[in-house]
Coordinates of C-alpha atoms in Angstrom, one line a residue:
M1 CA -2.7 -4.2 12.5
P2 CA -3.4 -7.1 14.8
H3 CA -0.8 -7.4 17.5
A4 CA 0.1 -11.1 17.5
N5 CA 3.4 -10.2 19.0
R6 CA 4.2 -6.9 20.8
G7 CA 8.0 -7.4 20.8
I8 CA 8.4 -4.3 18.5
G9 CA 6.9 -1.1 19.7
R10 CA 5.4 1.0 17.0
R11 CA 7.0 4.2 18.3
D12 CA 10.5 2.6 17.6
M13 CA 9.5 0.7 14.5
L14 CA 10.5 2.2 11.2
L15 CA 8.4 0.5 8.5
L16 CA 10.1 1.4 5.3
A17 CA 7.8 1.2 2.4
G18 CA 4.8 1.9 4.5
G19 CA 4.4 -1.1 6.7
A20 CA 1.2 -3.2 6.7
A21 CA -2.3 -2.7 7.9
A22 CA -4.6 -5.6 8.7
T23 CA -8.3 -5.0 8.7
A24 CA -9.4 -8.0 10.7
A25 CA -8.3 -9.0 14.2
V26 CA -6.3 -12.2 14.5
T27 CA -6.3 -13.6 18.0
D28 CA -4.2 -16.7 17.3
T29 CA -0.4 -15.9 17.4
S30 CA 0.3 -18.8 15.1
A31 CA 1.6 -17.6 11.7
A32 CA 0.2 -20.8 10.1
H33 CA -3.2 -19.9 11.4
A34 CA -3.0 -16.3 10.4
L35 CA -1.8 -17.1 6.9
G36 CA -4.3 -20.0 6.5
T37 CA -6.0 -20.2 3.1
S38 CA -9.6 -20.7 2.1
A39 CA -10.9 -24.1 1.4
R40 CA -12.8 -22.6 -1.6
P41 CA -10.2 -21.8 -4.3
L42 CA -10.9 -19.5 -7.2
P43 CA -9.0 -20.9 -10.2
R44 CA -6.4 -18.6 -11.9
T45 CA -7.6 -18.2 -15.5
R46 CA -7.0 -16.0 -18.5
P47 CA -8.9 -12.7 -18.2
S48 CA -12.6 -13.1 -19.1
G49 CA -15.8 -11.5 -17.9
D50 CA -15.0 -9.4 -14.8
A51 CA -11.5 -10.8 -14.5
R52 CA -12.1 -12.3 -11.1
G53 CA -9.6 -15.1 -11.9
A54 CA -6.9 -12.7 -13.1
R55 CA -6.8 -9.8 -10.6
I56 CA -3.8 -7.5 -10.2
D57 CA -3.2 -6.8 -6.5
V58 CA -1.5 -3.4 -5.8
H59 CA -1.5 -3.8 -1.9
H60 CA 0.8 -6.7 -0.9
H61 CA 3.4 -6.4 1.8
Y62 CA 6.6 -8.2 1.2
T63 CA 9.1 -8.8 4.0
S64 CA 11.6 -11.1 2.4
P65 CA 13.2 -14.0 4.4
A66 CA 16.6 -12.9 3.0
W67 CA 16.1 -9.4 4.4
V68 CA 15.1 -10.8 7.8
R69 CA 18.3 -12.9 7.9
W70 CA 20.4 -9.8 7.0
A71 CA 18.7 -7.7 9.6
E72 CA 19.3 -10.3 12.3
G73 CA 22.9 -10.6 11.3
K74 CA 23.2 -6.8 11.8
D75 CA 21.5 -7.0 15.2
L76 CA 18.7 -4.8 13.9
I77 CA 15.9 -7.2 14.8
N78 CA 15.1 -10.3 16.8
P79 CA 13.1 -12.5 14.5
A80 CA 11.2 -14.0 17.4
Q81 CA 9.8 -10.6 18.2
L82 CA 8.6 -9.7 14.7
P83 CA 4.9 -9.7 14.1
W84 CA 3.4 -12.6 12.2
W85 CA 2.7 -10.7 9.0
T86 CA 6.5 -10.4 8.4
R87 CA 6.8 -14.2 8.0
W88 CA 6.3 -14.0 4.3
D89 CA 6.4 -17.4 2.6
R90 CA 6.4 -18.0 -1.2
T91 CA 4.5 -21.2 -1.2
T92 CA 1.7 -19.9 1.1
T93 CA 1.5 -16.6 -0.8
L94 CA 1.2 -18.3 -4.2
K95 CA -1.5 -20.5 -2.8
L96 CA -3.4 -17.5 -1.5
M97 CA -3.0 -15.8 -4.8
D98 CA -4.4 -18.8 -6.7
D99 CA -7.3 -19.1 -4.2
A100 CA -8.1 -15.4 -4.6
G101 CA -7.8 -15.3 -8.3
I102 CA -4.8 -12.9 -8.1
A103 CA -2.7 -13.2 -11.3
T104 CA -0.1 -10.7 -10.3
S105 CA 0.9 -8.9 -7.1
V106 CA 2.7 -5.6 -7.0
L107 CA 4.8 -5.9 -3.8
S108 CA 5.7 -3.1 -1.3
L109 CA 9.0 -3.8 0.4
A110 CA 8.6 -3.9 4.1
M111 CA 11.7 -3.6 6.3
P112 CA 10.6 -3.5 10.0
V113 CA 13.4 -2.4 12.3
R114 CA 13.6 -0.5 15.5
R115 CA 16.1 2.0 14.1
F116 CA 19.0 2.0 11.7
K117 CA 22.5 3.1 12.7
D118 CA 23.0 5.6 9.8
P119 CA 21.8 6.4 6.3
A120 CA 24.4 4.0 4.8
Q121 CA 22.7 1.2 6.6
V122 CA 19.3 2.2 5.3
R123 CA 20.7 2.1 1.7
E124 CA 22.2 -1.3 2.5
S125 CA 18.8 -2.5 3.7
V126 CA 17.2 -1.3 0.5
T127 CA 19.9 -3.1 -1.5
V128 CA 19.2 -6.4 0.3
A129 CA 15.4 -6.0 -0.2
F130 CA 16.0 -5.2 -3.9
E131 CA 18.1 -8.3 -4.4
A132 CA 15.4 -10.5 -2.8
V133 CA 12.5 -9.0 -4.8
T134 CA 14.4 -9.2 -8.1
E135 CA 15.2 -12.8 -7.5
L136 CA 11.5 -13.4 -6.8
T137 CA 10.3 -11.6 -9.9
A138 CA 12.8 -13.3 -12.1
A139 CA 11.5 -16.7 -10.8
H140 CA 7.9 -15.7 -11.3
P141 CA 7.8 -12.8 -13.8
D142 CA 4.0 -13.1 -14.4
R143 CA 3.1 -13.3 -10.7
F144 CA 5.1 -10.6 -9.0
S145 CA 6.3 -7.0 -9.6
F146 CA 7.1 -4.3 -7.0
F147 CA 7.3 -0.7 -5.9
A148 CA 10.6 0.9 -4.8
P149 CA 10.6 2.4 -1.3
I150 CA 11.1 6.1 -0.8
F151 CA 11.6 8.1 2.4
T152 CA 10.2 11.6 2.5
D153 CA 12.6 12.6 5.3
D154 CA 15.7 11.4 3.4
L155 CA 16.2 12.7 -0.2
E156 CA 19.5 11.1 -0.9
T157 CA 18.4 7.6 0.2
S158 CA 15.1 8.1 -1.8
R159 CA 17.1 9.1 -4.8
H160 CA 19.3 6.0 -4.5
S161 CA 16.2 3.8 -4.1
F162 CA 14.0 5.1 -6.9
T163 CA 16.9 5.5 -9.3
R164 CA 17.9 1.9 -8.9
G165 CA 14.4 0.6 -8.6
L166 CA 12.7 2.6 -11.5
D167 CA 15.6 3.1 -13.8
E168 CA 17.5 -0.3 -13.5
L169 CA 15.3 -2.9 -11.9
G170 CA 11.9 -2.3 -13.5
A171 CA 9.9 -1.2 -10.4
L172 CA 6.4 0.0 -11.4
G173 CA 6.4 3.0 -9.1
V174 CA 7.4 4.0 -5.5
Q175 CA 6.0 3.4 -2.1
T176 CA 6.0 5.8 0.9
R177 CA 4.2 6.4 4.2
A178 CA 1.4 8.9 4.6
S179 CA 3.4 10.7 7.2
T180 CA 7.0 10.6 8.6
H181 CA 7.8 12.1 12.0
G182 CA 4.6 14.1 11.9
V183 CA 5.2 15.6 8.4
Y184 CA 2.5 14.6 5.9
L185 CA 2.9 13.8 2.3
G186 CA 2.8 16.9 0.1
D187 CA 4.6 19.1 2.6
P188 CA 6.8 21.7 0.8
S189 CA 9.8 20.0 2.2
H190 CA 9.0 17.1 -0.2
N191 CA 9.1 19.3 -3.4
T192 CA 12.5 18.3 -4.6
L193 CA 11.7 14.6 -4.2
L194 CA 8.3 15.0 -5.9
A195 CA 9.7 17.0 -8.7
E196 CA 12.2 14.3 -9.6
L197 CA 9.5 11.7 -9.5
N198 CA 7.3 13.9 -11.6
E199 CA 10.0 13.8 -14.3
R200 CA 9.6 10.0 -14.3
S201 CA 5.7 10.2 -14.3
A202 CA 5.9 8.0 -11.2
V203 CA 3.1 6.1 -9.5
I204 CA 3.2 6.8 -5.8
N205 CA 1.6 4.1 -3.6
T206 CA 1.0 5.3 -0.1
H207 CA 0.4 3.6 3.3
P208 CA -0.6 4.8 6.8
L209 CA 0.8 4.0 10.2
D210 CA 0.1 5.2 13.7
L211 CA -0.9 8.8 14.0
P212 CA 1.9 11.3 14.9
G213 CA 2.4 11.5 18.6
A214 CA 0.5 8.4 19.4
D215 CA 1.7 6.0 22.0
P216 CA 1.5 2.6 20.4
T217 CA 1.5 0.8 23.8
R218 CA -1.6 2.8 24.9
P219 CA -4.4 3.0 22.4
A220 CA -6.3 6.3 22.6
V221 CA -9.4 4.2 23.2
P222 CA -8.6 1.2 25.3
G223 CA -9.2 -2.0 23.4
V224 CA -9.4 -0.3 20.0
P225 CA -6.2 -1.1 17.9
S226 CA -4.7 1.8 15.9
F227 CA -5.2 0.0 12.5
L228 CA -9.0 0.2 13.0
C229 CA -9.4 4.0 13.2
D230 CA -6.1 5.7 13.2
F231 CA -4.7 4.3 10.0
P232 CA -7.6 5.5 7.9
L233 CA -7.2 9.0 9.5
D234 CA -3.5 9.0 8.7
T235 CA -4.4 8.4 5.0
T236 CA -7.1 11.0 5.1
R237 CA -4.7 13.7 6.6
A238 CA -2.2 12.9 3.8
A239 CA -4.8 13.2 1.1
V240 CA -6.2 16.5 2.5
N241 CA -2.6 17.9 2.7
L242 CA -2.0 16.9 -0.9
I243 CA -5.2 18.8 -1.9
L244 CA -4.3 21.8 0.3
N245 CA -0.8 22.1 -1.2
G246 CA -2.0 21.6 -4.8
T247 CA 0.5 18.8 -5.3
L248 CA -1.1 17.3 -8.4
D249 CA -1.3 20.8 -10.0
R250 CA 2.4 21.5 -9.5
F251 CA 3.4 17.9 -10.3
P252 CA 0.8 16.8 -12.8
N253 CA 2.6 13.6 -14.0
L254 CA 2.4 12.0 -10.5
S255 CA -0.3 9.4 -9.7
F256 CA -1.2 8.8 -6.1
I257 CA -2.8 5.6 -4.8
L258 CA -4.6 6.0 -1.5
P259 CA -5.0 2.6 0.4
H260 CA -8.0 1.2 2.1
G261 CA -10.5 3.1 -0.1
G262 CA -9.0 6.4 0.7
G263 CA -9.4 6.2 4.5
F264 CA -12.2 8.5 5.7
L265 CA -11.8 10.9 2.7
P266 CA -14.8 9.7 0.7
Y267 CA -17.0 10.0 3.8
I268 CA -16.0 13.6 4.5
A269 CA -15.9 14.8 0.9
S270 CA -18.8 17.2 1.3
R271 CA -17.5 18.4 4.7
A272 CA -14.1 19.1 3.1
E273 CA -15.7 21.1 0.3
A274 CA -17.9 23.0 2.7
F275 CA -15.0 24.0 4.9
A276 CA -12.4 24.5 2.2
G277 CA -12.3 28.2 3.0
F278 CA -11.2 27.4 6.6
L279 CA -8.0 25.7 5.4
T280 CA -4.8 27.7 5.7
P281 CA -4.5 29.0 3.1
A282 CA -8.1 28.8 2.0
I283 CA -8.8 26.9 -1.2
E284 CA -11.7 26.8 -3.6
P285 CA -14.1 23.9 -2.9
S286 CA -13.8 22.8 -6.5
R287 CA -10.2 21.8 -5.8
V288 CA -11.4 19.2 -3.3
R289 CA -13.8 17.6 -5.9
D290 CA -11.1 17.8 -8.6
Y291 CA -8.6 15.9 -6.5
L292 CA -11.1 13.3 -5.4
H293 CA -11.4 12.4 -9.1
R294 CA -7.7 12.4 -9.6
F295 CA -6.5 10.1 -6.8
Y296 CA -6.5 6.3 -7.2
Y297 CA -8.0 4.2 -4.5
D298 CA -7.4 0.5 -3.6
T299 CA -10.0 -1.8 -2.2
A300 CA -7.9 -3.2 0.7
A301 CA -10.2 -2.2 3.6
P302 CA -11.7 -4.8 3.2
M303 CA -14.6 -2.9 1.6
G304 CA -18.2 -3.9 2.0
P305 CA -20.9 -2.7 -0.3
E306 CA -21.7 0.3 1.8
S307 CA -18.1 1.5 1.7
L308 CA -17.8 0.9 -2.0
A309 CA -21.0 2.8 -2.7
T310 CA -19.8 5.8 -0.7
L311 CA -16.4 5.8 -2.6
L312 CA -18.2 5.7 -5.9
T313 CA -20.1 8.9 -5.0
V314 CA -16.8 10.9 -5.2
T315 CA -14.9 9.0 -7.9
D316 CA -15.7 6.5 -10.6
P317 CA -14.6 2.8 -11.2
S318 CA -11.8 3.9 -13.5
R319 CA -9.9 5.1 -10.4
L320 CA -10.3 1.9 -8.3
L321 CA -7.6 -0.8 -8.0
Y322 CA -7.8 -4.2 -6.4
G323 CA -5.9 -4.6 -3.2
S324 CA -5.7 -7.5 -0.8
D325 CA -3.5 -6.2 2.1
W326 CA -1.8 -9.7 2.2
P327 CA -0.4 -11.0 4.5
A328 CA -1.6 -8.5 7.1
T329 CA -5.1 -9.4 6.3
P330 CA -5.7 -13.2 6.8
A331 CA -6.5 -15.3 3.8
T332 CA -10.0 -16.3 4.9
T333 CA -10.9 -12.6 5.3
I334 CA -9.7 -12.0 1.8
T335 CA -11.4 -15.0 0.1
D336 CA -14.5 -15.3 2.3
F337 CA -15.4 -11.6 3.0
A338 CA -13.6 -9.1 0.8
L339 CA -13.8 -10.8 -2.5
P340 CA -17.5 -11.9 -2.3
A341 CA -18.4 -8.3 -1.4
L342 CA -16.6 -7.1 -4.5
D343 CA -17.7 -9.9 -6.8
N344 CA -21.4 -9.7 -5.8
D345 CA -21.8 -5.9 -5.6
H346 CA -24.8 -5.3 -7.8
T347 CA -24.0 -1.6 -8.2
L348 CA -21.1 -2.6 -10.5
T349 CA -21.4 -4.0 -13.9
P350 CA -19.1 -6.9 -14.9
R351 CA -17.1 -4.5 -17.1
Q352 CA -16.6 -2.1 -14.1
R353 CA -15.5 -5.0 -11.9
R354 CA -13.0 -6.0 -14.6
H355 CA -11.6 -2.5 -14.6
I356 CA -11.2 -2.7 -10.8
N357 CA -9.8 -6.2 -10.8
R358 CA -7.4 -5.7 -13.6
D359 CA -7.7 -3.2 -16.4
N360 CA -7.2 0.0 -14.3
A361 CA -3.9 -1.3 -13.0
L362 CA -2.7 -2.1 -16.6
R363 CA -3.7 1.4 -17.7
L364 CA -1.9 3.0 -14.7
M365 CA 1.2 0.8 -14.9
P366 CA 1.5 -0.3 -18.5
A367 CA 4.8 -2.0 -17.8
L368 CA 2.8 -4.8 -16.3
N369 CA 2.0 -5.9 -19.9
R370 CA 5.7 -6.7 -20.3
T371 CA 5.7 -9.1 -17.3
G372 CA 2.9 -11.3 -18.7
A373 CA 0.3 -9.9 -16.5
G374 CA -1.5 -8.3 -19.4
V375 CA -1.7 -11.5 -21.5
G376 CA -5.2 -12.6 -22.1

């Protein structure tokens, strides 16, 4: 993620619901510049052709202004020290969505703080975030939905969050980090949480952050920000851990979305198969290939044609979902680089692009049809 403001150290930052990862550097610290929109809008239309005017975005970070005010009142944050991507604005967001042809965004609730005082305060934070997102979705039911945050190191808070989010408020799934305190998704300590989510046939949207043990103030390679290389590795480690532990075999009703095209996983697929016997415990190479076809992947890299071509060697377009990574990724990067790469990729048919832009999300999360996103 671009460091427009270094007031919050990543080691101390707890990004509930996964945080945000930009994929293009922004050197101007002005939020208005960073969130600037393209001068070449794509009109929002009813779904037709490849649905480029009616995309469903599964990778959208939402730090509500109401939550920021609450956290400031609790002395948990200094708004002036928050990074620019936390300055979420409804008007700017809706304009970007219209410019990018995004009909509906599924929001991940970001709550960036140094540390909470106790679990009760975490639950209060979640409650405030839920109140804000439900107000937003009520005002724009066809434009926004959301994932409920879960915390793999806190079962009771997770249970509180997904019960309220999934059972009462209409969340489409849950959101979690690839790793927490060095423990990666799929670890046996997560079994109770995953079993309860499996009973609900939950969609689990994931997101990386800095690698465990990394010093956020001193990049491993001077001048190379962690979002460029470390974030994809964090996702890759989580995916391999899910494969190693047979998570989808034990919890077959779960659906995992890997962000940023699955990190490095598609590029090391053959390596992972070849060395499957060196894992502890060793696994059959066929499990690697099986899981590669069972994960879902979003396009928020942004993905160029070479990245998409590699991803499609290990899965098929029915497992790809559109993701913008807004507002961590600037609007012009979304509209002038990421979308043209997807819209003009000649290896995809218009029908396959439609699946990526829209239909796969509707199939994975059919409740979107009840919001109006599926009207066409």
